[in-house]
Short mmCIF file of C-alpha atoms and ligand atoms in Angstrom, two decimals:
data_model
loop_
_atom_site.label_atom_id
_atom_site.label_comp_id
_atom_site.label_asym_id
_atom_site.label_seq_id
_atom_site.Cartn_x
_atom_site.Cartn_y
_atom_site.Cartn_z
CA UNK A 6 -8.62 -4.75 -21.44
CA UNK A 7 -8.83 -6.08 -18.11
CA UNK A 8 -10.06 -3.17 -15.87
CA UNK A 9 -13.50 -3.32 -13.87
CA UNK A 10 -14.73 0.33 -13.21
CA UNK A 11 -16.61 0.92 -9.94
CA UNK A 12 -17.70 4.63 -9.48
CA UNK A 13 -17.92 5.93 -6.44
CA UNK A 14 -21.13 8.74 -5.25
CA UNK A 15 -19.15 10.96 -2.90
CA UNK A 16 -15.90 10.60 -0.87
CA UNK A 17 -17.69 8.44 1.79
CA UNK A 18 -19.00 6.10 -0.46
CA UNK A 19 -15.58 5.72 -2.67
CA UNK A 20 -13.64 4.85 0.63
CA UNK A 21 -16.26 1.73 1.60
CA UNK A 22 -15.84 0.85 -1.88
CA UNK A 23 -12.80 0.50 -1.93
CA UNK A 24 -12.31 -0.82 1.73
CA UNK A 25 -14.66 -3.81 0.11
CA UNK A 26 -12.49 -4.24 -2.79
CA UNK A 27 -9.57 -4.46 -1.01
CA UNK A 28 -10.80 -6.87 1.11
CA UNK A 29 -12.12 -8.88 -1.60
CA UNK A 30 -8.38 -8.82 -2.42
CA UNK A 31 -6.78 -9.87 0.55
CA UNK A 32 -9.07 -12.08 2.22
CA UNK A 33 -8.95 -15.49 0.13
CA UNK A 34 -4.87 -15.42 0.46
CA UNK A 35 -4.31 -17.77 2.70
CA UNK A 36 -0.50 -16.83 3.25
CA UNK A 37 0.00 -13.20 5.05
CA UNK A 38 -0.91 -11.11 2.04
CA UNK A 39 1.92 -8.71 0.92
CA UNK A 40 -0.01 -5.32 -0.15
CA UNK A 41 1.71 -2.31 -1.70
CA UNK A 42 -0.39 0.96 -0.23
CA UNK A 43 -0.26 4.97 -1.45
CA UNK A 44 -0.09 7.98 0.38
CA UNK A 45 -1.16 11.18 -1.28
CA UNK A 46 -4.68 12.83 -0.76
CA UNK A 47 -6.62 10.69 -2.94
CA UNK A 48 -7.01 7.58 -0.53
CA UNK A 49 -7.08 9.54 2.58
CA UNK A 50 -11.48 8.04 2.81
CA UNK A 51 -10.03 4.47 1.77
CA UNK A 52 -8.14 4.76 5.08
CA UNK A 53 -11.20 6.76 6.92
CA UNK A 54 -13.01 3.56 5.98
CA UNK A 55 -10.41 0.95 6.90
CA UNK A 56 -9.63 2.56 10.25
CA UNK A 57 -13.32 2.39 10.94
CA UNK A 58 -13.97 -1.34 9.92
CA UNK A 59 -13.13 -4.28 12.55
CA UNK A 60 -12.32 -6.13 9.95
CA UNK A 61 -8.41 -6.11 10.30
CA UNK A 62 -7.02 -9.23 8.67
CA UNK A 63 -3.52 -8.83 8.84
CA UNK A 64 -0.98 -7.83 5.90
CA UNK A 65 2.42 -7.34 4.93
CA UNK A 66 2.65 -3.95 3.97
CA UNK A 67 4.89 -2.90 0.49
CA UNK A 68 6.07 0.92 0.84
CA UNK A 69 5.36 2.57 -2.92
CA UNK A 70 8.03 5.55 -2.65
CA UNK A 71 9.41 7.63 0.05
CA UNK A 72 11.56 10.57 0.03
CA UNK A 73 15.84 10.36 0.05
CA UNK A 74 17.49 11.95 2.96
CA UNK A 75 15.22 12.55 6.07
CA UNK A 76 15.96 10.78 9.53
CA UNK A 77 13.45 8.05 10.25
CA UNK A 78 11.30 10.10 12.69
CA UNK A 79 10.76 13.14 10.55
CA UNK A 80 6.84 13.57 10.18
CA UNK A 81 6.34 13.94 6.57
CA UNK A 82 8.06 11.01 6.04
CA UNK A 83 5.46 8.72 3.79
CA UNK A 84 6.22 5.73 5.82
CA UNK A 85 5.33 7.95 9.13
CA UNK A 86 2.24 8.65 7.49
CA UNK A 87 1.00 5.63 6.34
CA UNK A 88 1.73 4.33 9.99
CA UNK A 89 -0.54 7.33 11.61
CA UNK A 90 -3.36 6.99 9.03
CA UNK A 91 -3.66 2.84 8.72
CA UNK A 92 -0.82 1.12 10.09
CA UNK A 93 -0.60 1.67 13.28
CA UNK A 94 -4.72 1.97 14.17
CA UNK A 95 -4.81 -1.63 12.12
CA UNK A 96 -2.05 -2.91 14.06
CA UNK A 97 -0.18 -4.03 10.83
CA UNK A 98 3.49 -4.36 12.41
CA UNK A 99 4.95 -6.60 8.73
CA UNK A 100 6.34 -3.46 6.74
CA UNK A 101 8.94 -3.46 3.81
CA UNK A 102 9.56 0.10 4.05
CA UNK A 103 12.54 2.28 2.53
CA UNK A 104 15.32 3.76 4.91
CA UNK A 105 15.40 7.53 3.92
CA UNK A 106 18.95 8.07 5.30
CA UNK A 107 20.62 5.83 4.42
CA UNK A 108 23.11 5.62 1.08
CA UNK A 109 21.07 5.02 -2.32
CA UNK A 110 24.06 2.90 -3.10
CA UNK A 111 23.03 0.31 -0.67
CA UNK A 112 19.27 1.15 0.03
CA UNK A 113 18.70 0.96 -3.58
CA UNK A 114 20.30 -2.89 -3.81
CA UNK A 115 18.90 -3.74 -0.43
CA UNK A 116 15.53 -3.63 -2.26
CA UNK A 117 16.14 -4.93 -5.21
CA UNK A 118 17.52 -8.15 -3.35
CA UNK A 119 14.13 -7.95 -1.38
CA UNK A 120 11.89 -8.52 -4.41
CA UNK A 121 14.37 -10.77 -5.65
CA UNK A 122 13.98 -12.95 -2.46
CA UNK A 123 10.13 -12.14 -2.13
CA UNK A 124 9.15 -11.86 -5.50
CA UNK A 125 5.11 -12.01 -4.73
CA UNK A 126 2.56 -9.18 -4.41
CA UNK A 127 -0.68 -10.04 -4.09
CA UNK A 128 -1.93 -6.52 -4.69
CA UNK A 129 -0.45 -3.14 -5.10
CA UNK A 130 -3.20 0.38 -4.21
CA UNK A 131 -1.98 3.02 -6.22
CA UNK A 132 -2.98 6.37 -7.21
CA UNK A 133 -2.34 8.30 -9.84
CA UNK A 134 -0.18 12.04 -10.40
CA UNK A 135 -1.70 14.48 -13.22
CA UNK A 136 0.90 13.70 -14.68
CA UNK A 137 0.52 10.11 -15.12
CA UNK A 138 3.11 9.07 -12.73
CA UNK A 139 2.52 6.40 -10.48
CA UNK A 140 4.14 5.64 -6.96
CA UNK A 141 6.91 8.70 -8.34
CA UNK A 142 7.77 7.02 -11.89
CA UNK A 143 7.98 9.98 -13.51
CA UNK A 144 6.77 10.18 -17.14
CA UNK A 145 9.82 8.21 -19.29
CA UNK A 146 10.53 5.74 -16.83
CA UNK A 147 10.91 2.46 -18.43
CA UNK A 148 8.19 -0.52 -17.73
CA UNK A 149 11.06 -2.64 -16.56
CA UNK A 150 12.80 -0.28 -14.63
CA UNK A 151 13.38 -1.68 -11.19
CA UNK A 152 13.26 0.44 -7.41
CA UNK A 153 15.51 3.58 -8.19
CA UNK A 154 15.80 7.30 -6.96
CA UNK A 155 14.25 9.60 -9.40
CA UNK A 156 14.25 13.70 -9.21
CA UNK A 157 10.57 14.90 -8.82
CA UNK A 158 9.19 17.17 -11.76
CA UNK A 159 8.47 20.47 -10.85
CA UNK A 160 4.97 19.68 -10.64
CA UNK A 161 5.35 16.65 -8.62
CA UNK A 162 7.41 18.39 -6.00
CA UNK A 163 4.77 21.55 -6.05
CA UNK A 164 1.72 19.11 -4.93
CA UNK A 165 3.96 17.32 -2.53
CA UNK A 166 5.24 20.43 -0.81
CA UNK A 167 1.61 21.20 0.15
CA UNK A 168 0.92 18.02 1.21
CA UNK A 169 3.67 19.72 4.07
CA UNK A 170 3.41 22.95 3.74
CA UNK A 171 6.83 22.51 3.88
CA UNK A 172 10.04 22.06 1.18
CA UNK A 173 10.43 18.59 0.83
CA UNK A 174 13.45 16.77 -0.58
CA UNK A 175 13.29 16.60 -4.64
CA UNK A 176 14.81 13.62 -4.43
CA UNK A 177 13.28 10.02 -3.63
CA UNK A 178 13.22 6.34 -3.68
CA UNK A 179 10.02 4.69 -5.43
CA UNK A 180 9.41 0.87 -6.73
CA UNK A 181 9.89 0.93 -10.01
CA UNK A 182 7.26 -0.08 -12.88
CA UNK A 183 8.52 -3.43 -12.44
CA UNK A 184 7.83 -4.03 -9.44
CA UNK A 185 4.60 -2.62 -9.10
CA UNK A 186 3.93 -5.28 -12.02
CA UNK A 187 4.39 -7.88 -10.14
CA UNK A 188 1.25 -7.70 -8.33
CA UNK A 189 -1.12 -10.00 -9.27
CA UNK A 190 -4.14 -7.62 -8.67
CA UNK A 191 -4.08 -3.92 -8.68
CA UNK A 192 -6.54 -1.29 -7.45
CA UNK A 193 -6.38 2.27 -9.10
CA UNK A 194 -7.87 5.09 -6.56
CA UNK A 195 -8.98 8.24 -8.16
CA UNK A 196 -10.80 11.39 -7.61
CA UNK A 197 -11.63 14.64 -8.72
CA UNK A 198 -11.49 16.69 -11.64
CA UNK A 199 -7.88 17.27 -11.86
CA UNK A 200 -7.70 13.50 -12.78
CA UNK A 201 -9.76 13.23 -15.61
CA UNK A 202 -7.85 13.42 -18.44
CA UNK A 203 -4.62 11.50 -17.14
CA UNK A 204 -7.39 8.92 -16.11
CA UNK A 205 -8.37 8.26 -19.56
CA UNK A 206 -5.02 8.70 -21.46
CA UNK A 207 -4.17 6.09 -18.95
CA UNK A 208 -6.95 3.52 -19.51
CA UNK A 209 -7.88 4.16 -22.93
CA UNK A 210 -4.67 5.99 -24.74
CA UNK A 211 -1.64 4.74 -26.29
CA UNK A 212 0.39 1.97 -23.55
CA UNK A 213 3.96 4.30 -23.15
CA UNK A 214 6.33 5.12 -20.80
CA UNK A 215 5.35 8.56 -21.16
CA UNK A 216 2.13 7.93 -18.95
CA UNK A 217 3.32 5.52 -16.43
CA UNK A 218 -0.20 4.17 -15.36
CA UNK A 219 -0.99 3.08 -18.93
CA UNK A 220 1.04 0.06 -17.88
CA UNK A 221 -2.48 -0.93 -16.09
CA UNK A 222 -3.81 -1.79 -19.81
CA UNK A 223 -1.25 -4.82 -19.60
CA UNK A 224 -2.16 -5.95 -15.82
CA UNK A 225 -4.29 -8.73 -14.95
CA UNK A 226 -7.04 -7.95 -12.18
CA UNK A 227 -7.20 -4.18 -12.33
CA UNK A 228 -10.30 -2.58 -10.48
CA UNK A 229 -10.32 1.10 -10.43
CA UNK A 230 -12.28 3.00 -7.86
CA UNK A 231 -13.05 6.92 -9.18
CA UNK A 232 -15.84 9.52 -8.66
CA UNK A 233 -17.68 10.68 -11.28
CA UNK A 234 -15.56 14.07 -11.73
CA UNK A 235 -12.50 11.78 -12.42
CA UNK A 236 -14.75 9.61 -14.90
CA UNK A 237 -15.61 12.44 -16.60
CA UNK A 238 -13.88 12.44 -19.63
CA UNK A 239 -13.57 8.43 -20.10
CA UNK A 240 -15.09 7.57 -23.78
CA UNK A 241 -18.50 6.07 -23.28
C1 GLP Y 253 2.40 11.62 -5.22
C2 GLP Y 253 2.92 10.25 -4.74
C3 GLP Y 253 2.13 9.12 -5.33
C4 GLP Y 253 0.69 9.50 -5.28
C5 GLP Y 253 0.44 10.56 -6.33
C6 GLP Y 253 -0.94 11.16 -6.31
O1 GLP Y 253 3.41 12.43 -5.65
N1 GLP Y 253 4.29 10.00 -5.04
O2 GLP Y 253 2.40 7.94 -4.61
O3 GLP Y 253 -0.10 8.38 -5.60
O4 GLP Y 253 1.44 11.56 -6.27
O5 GLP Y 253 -1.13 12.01 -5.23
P1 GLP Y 253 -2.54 12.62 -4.83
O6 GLP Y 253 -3.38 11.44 -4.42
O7 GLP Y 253 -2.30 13.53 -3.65
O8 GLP Y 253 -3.09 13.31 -6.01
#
């Protein structure tokens, strides 16, 4: 296995480590790095830290998943929020992000022909949904399966209507596994609790479609950043 564990002390401390090891990352690339980035509540201090850092080399930034059927300028929109937490304060104007709109029948092949056309990713930050489900592949989805809609699971849609406090759609778009393999490093944010288990079905269980993040076993240059309540129940 291929994964580097770095635990983090508290929240403060997990976002400058992983601010560093993104930068590690990104920095030697000489060409504009193209960087696939979550939203969700676990790297809300990763952004804290990057939004506080003059650092700011410049990237091209991958969407992971968005929700079907909003207008562009609706707030809960992920792409809205990734440009209020990091993109806009880091002045990172190169984004491949999904139109929400517009018909799956041609947003869905207008990415596919994207990757097709740009088919590097230097790094993809992900996190990871109790379930196992990573950007929203759903348990099930197939390790070659390409960008597609999917229909949330119950629980998925329950943690991402408080994330709102609002219904949101139960339909979305999200890069599929195969995409997100493309990236030729990977860092895995985690914390809390909640986590624990899915954490180490994921890293140390059986590789299956049924936990989407055990794909990470097969990736090259995976460093996961967790707190010791989500490393809780990793064998020793
Ligand atoms: C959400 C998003 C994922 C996110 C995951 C974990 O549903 N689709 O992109 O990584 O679930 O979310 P959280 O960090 O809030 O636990």
């Amino acid at each position: 296995m291929l994964y580097h564990i770095v635990q983090a002390s508290n929240d403060l401390d997990f976002g400058l480590k992983a601010k560093a090891a993104f930068y590690a990352a990104i920095c030697p690339i000489k060409d504009l790095p193209r960087v696939i980035l979550p939203t969700g509540n676990t790297p809300a201090p990763f952004y804290a830290a990057l939004r506080n850092d003059p650092t700011n080399k410049p990237f091209h930034y991958l969407q992971l998943d968005e929700y079907h059927g909003l207008s562009a300028d609706d707030p809960i929109l992920f792409s809205n929020w990734l440009a209020r937490d990091v993109l806009d304060p880091l002045n990172i104007t190169n984004r491949m992000i999904f139109n929400s709109a517009d018909d799956p029948a041609s947003e869905i092949p207008r990415i596919h022909q994207w990757y097709r056309e740009n088919s590097r990713v230097d790094l993809a930050v992900i996190s990871i949904g109790e379930n196992g489900h990573v950007g929203f592949n759903e348990p099930w989805t197939r390790f070659d399966s390409l960008a597609h809609m999917e229909e949330m699971t119950d629980q998925t849609w329950d943690t991402n209507c408080k994330y709102t406090g609002r219904e949101v759609p139960r339909k979305v778009i999200t890069l599929g596994m195969a995409e997100l393999k493309l990236a030729d490093q990977t860092i895995l944010l985690v914390r809390g609790e909640k986590k624990a288990k899915i954490l180490a079905d994921a890293l140390t269980g059986e590789i299956t479609p049924k936990v989407p993040a055990s794909y990470l076993q097969l990736q090259r240059n995976v460093i996961v950043i967790a707190d010791a309540a989500a490393l809780s129940r990793m064998p020793s």
